[in-house]
Coordinates of C-alpha atoms in Angstrom, one line a residue:
X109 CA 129.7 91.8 43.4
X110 CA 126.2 90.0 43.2
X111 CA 123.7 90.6 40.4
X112 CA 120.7 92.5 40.7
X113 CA 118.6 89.6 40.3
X114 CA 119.9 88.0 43.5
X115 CA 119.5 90.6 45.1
X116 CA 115.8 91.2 43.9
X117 CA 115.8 87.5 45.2
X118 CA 117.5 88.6 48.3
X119 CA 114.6 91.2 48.9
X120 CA 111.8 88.5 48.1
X121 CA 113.3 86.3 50.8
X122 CA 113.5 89.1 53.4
X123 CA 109.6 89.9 52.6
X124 CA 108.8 85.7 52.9
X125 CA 110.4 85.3 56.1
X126 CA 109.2 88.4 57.5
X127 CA 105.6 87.2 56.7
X128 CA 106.2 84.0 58.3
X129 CA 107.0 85.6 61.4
X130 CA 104.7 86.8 64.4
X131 CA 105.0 89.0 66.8
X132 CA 105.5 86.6 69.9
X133 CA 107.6 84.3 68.0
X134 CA 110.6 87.2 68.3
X135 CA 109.6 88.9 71.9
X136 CA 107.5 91.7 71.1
X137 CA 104.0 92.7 72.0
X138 CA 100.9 91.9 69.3
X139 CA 99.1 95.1 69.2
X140 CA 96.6 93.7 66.8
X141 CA 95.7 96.1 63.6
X142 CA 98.0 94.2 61.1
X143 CA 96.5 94.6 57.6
X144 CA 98.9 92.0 56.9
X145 CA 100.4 88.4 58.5
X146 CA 103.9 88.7 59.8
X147 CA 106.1 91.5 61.1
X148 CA 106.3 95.0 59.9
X149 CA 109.5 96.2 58.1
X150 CA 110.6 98.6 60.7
X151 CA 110.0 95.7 63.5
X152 CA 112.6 93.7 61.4
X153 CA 114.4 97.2 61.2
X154 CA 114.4 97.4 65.0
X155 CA 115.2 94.0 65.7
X156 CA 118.3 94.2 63.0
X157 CA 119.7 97.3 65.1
X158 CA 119.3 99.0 61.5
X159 CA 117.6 101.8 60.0
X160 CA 113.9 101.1 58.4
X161 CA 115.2 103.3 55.1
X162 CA 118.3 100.7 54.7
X163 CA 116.0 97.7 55.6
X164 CA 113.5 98.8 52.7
X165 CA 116.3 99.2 50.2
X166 CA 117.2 95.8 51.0
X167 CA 113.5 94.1 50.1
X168 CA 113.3 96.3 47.1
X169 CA 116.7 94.7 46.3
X170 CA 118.2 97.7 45.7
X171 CA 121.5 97.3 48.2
X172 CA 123.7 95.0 49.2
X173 CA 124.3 94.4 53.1
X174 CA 127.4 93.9 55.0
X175 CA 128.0 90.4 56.2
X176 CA 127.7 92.0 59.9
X177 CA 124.1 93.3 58.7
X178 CA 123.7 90.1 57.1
X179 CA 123.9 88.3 60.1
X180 CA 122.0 90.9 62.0
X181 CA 119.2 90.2 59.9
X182 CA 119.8 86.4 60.1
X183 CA 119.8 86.3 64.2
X184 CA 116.0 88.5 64.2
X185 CA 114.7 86.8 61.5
X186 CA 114.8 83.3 63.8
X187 CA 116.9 81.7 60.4
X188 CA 118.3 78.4 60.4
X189 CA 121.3 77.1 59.4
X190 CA 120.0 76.9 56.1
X191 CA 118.0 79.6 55.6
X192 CA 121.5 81.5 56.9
X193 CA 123.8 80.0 54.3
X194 CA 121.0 81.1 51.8
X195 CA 120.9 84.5 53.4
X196 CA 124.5 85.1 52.9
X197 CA 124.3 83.6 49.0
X198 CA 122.0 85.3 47.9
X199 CA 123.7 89.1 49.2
X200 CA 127.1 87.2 47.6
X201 CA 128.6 87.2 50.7
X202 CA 130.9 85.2 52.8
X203 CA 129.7 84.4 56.2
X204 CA 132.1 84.8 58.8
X205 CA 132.5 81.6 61.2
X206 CA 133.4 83.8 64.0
X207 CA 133.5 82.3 67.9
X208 CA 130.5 84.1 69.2
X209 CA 131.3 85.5 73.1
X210 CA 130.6 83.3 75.8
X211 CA 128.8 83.8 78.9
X212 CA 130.9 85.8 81.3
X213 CA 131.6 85.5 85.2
X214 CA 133.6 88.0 87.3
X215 CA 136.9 87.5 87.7
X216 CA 137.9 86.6 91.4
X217 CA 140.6 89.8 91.2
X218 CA 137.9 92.3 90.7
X219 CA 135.2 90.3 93.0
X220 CA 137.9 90.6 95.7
X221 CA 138.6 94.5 95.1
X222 CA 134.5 94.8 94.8
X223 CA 133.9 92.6 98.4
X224 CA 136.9 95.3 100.4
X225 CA 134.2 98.0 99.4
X226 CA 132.0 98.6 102.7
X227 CA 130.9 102.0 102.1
X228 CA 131.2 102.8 98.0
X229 CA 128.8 101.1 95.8
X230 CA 130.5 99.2 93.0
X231 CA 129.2 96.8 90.6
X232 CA 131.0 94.6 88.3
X233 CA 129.8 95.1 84.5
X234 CA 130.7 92.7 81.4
X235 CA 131.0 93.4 77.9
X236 CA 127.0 93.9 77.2
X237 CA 126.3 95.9 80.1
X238 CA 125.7 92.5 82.1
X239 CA 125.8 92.7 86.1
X240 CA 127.9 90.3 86.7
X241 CA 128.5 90.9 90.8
X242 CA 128.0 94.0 92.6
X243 CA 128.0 94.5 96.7
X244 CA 125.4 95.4 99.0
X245 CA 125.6 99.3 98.6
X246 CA 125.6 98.9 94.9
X247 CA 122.0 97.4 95.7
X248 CA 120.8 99.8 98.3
X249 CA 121.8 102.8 95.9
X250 CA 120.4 101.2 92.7
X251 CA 118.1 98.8 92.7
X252 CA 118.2 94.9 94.6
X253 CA 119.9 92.9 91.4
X254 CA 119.0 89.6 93.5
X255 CA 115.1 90.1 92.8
X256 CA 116.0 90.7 88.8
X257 CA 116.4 87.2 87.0
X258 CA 119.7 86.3 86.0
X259 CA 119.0 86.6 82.2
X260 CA 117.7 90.0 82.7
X261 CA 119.8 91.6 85.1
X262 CA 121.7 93.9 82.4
X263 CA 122.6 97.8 83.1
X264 CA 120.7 98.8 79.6
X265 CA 117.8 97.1 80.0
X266 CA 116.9 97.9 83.9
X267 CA 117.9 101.9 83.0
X268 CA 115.0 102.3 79.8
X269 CA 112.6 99.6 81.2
X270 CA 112.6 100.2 85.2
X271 CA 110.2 103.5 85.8
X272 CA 112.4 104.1 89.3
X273 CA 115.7 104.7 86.9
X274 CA 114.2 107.9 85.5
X275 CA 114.0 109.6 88.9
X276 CA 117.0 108.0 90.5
X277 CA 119.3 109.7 88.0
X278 CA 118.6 113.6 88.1
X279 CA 120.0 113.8 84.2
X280 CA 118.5 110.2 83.1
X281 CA 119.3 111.2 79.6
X282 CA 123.0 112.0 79.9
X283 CA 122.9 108.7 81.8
X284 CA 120.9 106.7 79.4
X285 CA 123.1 108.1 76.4
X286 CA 126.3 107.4 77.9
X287 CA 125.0 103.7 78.0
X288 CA 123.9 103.6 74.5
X289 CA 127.2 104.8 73.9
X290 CA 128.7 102.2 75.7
X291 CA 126.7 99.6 73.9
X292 CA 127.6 100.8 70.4
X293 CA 130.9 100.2 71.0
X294 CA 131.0 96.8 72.3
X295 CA 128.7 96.1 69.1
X296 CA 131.5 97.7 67.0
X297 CA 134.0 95.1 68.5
X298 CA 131.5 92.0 68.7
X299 CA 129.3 92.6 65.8
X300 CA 128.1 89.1 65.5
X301 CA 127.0 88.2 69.0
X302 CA 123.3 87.3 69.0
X303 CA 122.7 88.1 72.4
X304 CA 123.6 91.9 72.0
X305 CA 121.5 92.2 69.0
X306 CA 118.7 90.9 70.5
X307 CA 119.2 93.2 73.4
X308 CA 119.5 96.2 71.2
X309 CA 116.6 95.4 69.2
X310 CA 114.8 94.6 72.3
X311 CA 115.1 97.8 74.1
X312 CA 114.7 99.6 70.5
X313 CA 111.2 98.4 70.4
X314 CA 110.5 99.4 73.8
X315 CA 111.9 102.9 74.0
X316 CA 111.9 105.4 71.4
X317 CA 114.6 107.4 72.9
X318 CA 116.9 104.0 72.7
X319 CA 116.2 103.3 69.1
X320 CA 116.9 107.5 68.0
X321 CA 120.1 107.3 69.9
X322 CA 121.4 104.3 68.7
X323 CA 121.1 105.2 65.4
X324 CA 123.2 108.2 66.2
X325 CA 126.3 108.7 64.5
X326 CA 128.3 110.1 67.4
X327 CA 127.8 109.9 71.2
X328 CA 130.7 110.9 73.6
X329 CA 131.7 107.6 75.9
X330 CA 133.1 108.6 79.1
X331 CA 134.9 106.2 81.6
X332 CA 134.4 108.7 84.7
X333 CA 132.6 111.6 85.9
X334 CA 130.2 112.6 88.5
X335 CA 125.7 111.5 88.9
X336 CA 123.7 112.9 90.7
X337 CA 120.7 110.8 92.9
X338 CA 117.7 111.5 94.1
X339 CA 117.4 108.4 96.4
X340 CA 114.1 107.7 98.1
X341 CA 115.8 106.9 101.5
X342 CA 119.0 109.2 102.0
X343 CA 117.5 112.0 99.2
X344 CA 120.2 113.7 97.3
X345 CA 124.0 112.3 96.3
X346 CA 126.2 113.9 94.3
X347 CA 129.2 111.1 93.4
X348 CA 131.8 110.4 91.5
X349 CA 132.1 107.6 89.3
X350 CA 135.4 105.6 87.9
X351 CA 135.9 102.6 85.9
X352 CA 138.7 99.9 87.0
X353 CA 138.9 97.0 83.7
X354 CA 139.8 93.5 84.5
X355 CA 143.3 93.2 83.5
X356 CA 142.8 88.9 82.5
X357 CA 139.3 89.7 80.7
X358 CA 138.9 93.5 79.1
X359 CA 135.8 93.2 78.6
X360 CA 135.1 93.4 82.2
X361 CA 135.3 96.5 84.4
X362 CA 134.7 97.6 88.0
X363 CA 132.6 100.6 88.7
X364 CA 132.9 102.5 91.6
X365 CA 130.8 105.4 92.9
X366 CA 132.5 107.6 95.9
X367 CA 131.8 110.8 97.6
X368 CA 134.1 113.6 98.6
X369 CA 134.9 114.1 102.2
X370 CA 133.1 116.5 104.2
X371 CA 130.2 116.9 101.8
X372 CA 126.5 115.9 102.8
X373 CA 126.9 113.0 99.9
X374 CA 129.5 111.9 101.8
X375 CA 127.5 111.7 105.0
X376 CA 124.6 110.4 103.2
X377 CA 126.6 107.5 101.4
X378 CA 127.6 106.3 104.7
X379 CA 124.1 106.2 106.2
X380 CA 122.8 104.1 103.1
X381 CA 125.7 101.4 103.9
X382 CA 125.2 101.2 107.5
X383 CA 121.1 100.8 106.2

């Protein structure tokens, strides 16, 4: 257990490095109006993937974080090495050396199950919602992942920042929640990979509705189910969804969207492949 006057320390740290900070320097817009230099607490708050109340506590030195807050805070406060080791001294804490996740490719058994699929969209996603190979009716029912850049194409961020997503989906809510679903869990398992903390407080700056779900304590994850589309070329689709994981990487899965049979959707799926 630390004292409280490392912690009090703690808390004056926090407020320096905040004030050092700007805006740009972490990713997010400079809306002018500061009364102060530096970010606001509930950017830092946002950024950390933690609550503004907890992140307050902390400055006032009246809690002691996690390590896996710890290094939350560490990762959107842009610290160093150093300015980490202090981090974690100060909140008398050990700091995990954990081997962060690397970047992911598909794996060839899924890509080949993914290129047999000439009429049902499927898209291969990785453990932070990344796209990491999809096939052409993926594209001409969702969006053309070749024209998003590499670094961006993620499920998360093209469903709360792409304005076509909200009248694609007929329930965009349901959708969007199951993904912030989704997301909390992989955080749960990775909890110190910078790149999903960064997406998380990215997309909790940008959308309200991201930030007031995440902070949610319970959200249903589902691995299948049905969506309904309201696609601008064929109109509406009504099909199923299922998830196939990689068996020699988890953290990968396959997900396939079909449509019964007989029904219009049905009809209507196969006119968007042969488009």
């Amino acid at each position: 257990m630390t004292s409280d006057a490392h912690l009090n320390e703690l808390g004056e740290f926090l407020k320096v490095r905040r004030a050092e900070l700007s805006p740009r320097t972490v990713g997010l817009p400079d809306t002018g109006g500061r009364r102060v230099p530096g970010l606001r607490r509930e950017e830092v708050a946002l950024l950390a993937a933690i609550s503004s109340d907890y992140y307050t506590r902390l400055e006032q030195g009246r809690i002691q974080p996690s390590a896996t807050v710890l290094a939350s805070l560490a990762h959107a406060l842009h610290l160093d090495d150093h300015q980490r080791d202090h981090l974690f001294e100060l909140a008398g804490r050990r700091m995990a050396r954990q081997r962060v996740p690397g970047t992911q490719k598909a794996q060839p058994q899924l890509l080949r199950l993914l290129d047999d699929l000439t009429v049902s969209p499927g898209v291969v996603i990785g453990r932070r919602m990344d796209i990491l190979a999809w096939n052409p009716v993926a594209a001409a029912l969702l969006t053309d992942f070749a024209k998003v850049p590499e670094d961006q194409r993620n499920c998360a961020r093209i469903l709360f920042t792409d304005p076509s997503m909200r009248t694609l989906y007929a329930d965009w809510r349901a959708v969007a929640r199951g993904c912030v679903a989704h997301l909390r869990m992989t955080a749960a398992k990775h909890p110190d990979d910078p790149r999903l903390t960064s997406l998380v407080g990215e997309l909790s700056i940008q959308d309200k509705d991201f930030g007031q779900w995440w902070g949610s304590r319970y959200m249903p994850l589902h691995k299948l189910g049905a969506k309904r589309f309201h696609h601008p070329v064929v109109g509406e689709l009504v099909l199923d969804w299922d998830t196939f994981t990689g068996s020699a990487d988890p953290d990968q899965e396959l997900v396939v969207w079909t449509a019964e049979p007989g029904t219009a959707s049905y009809d209507r799926l196969r006119a968007l492949a042969s488009v």
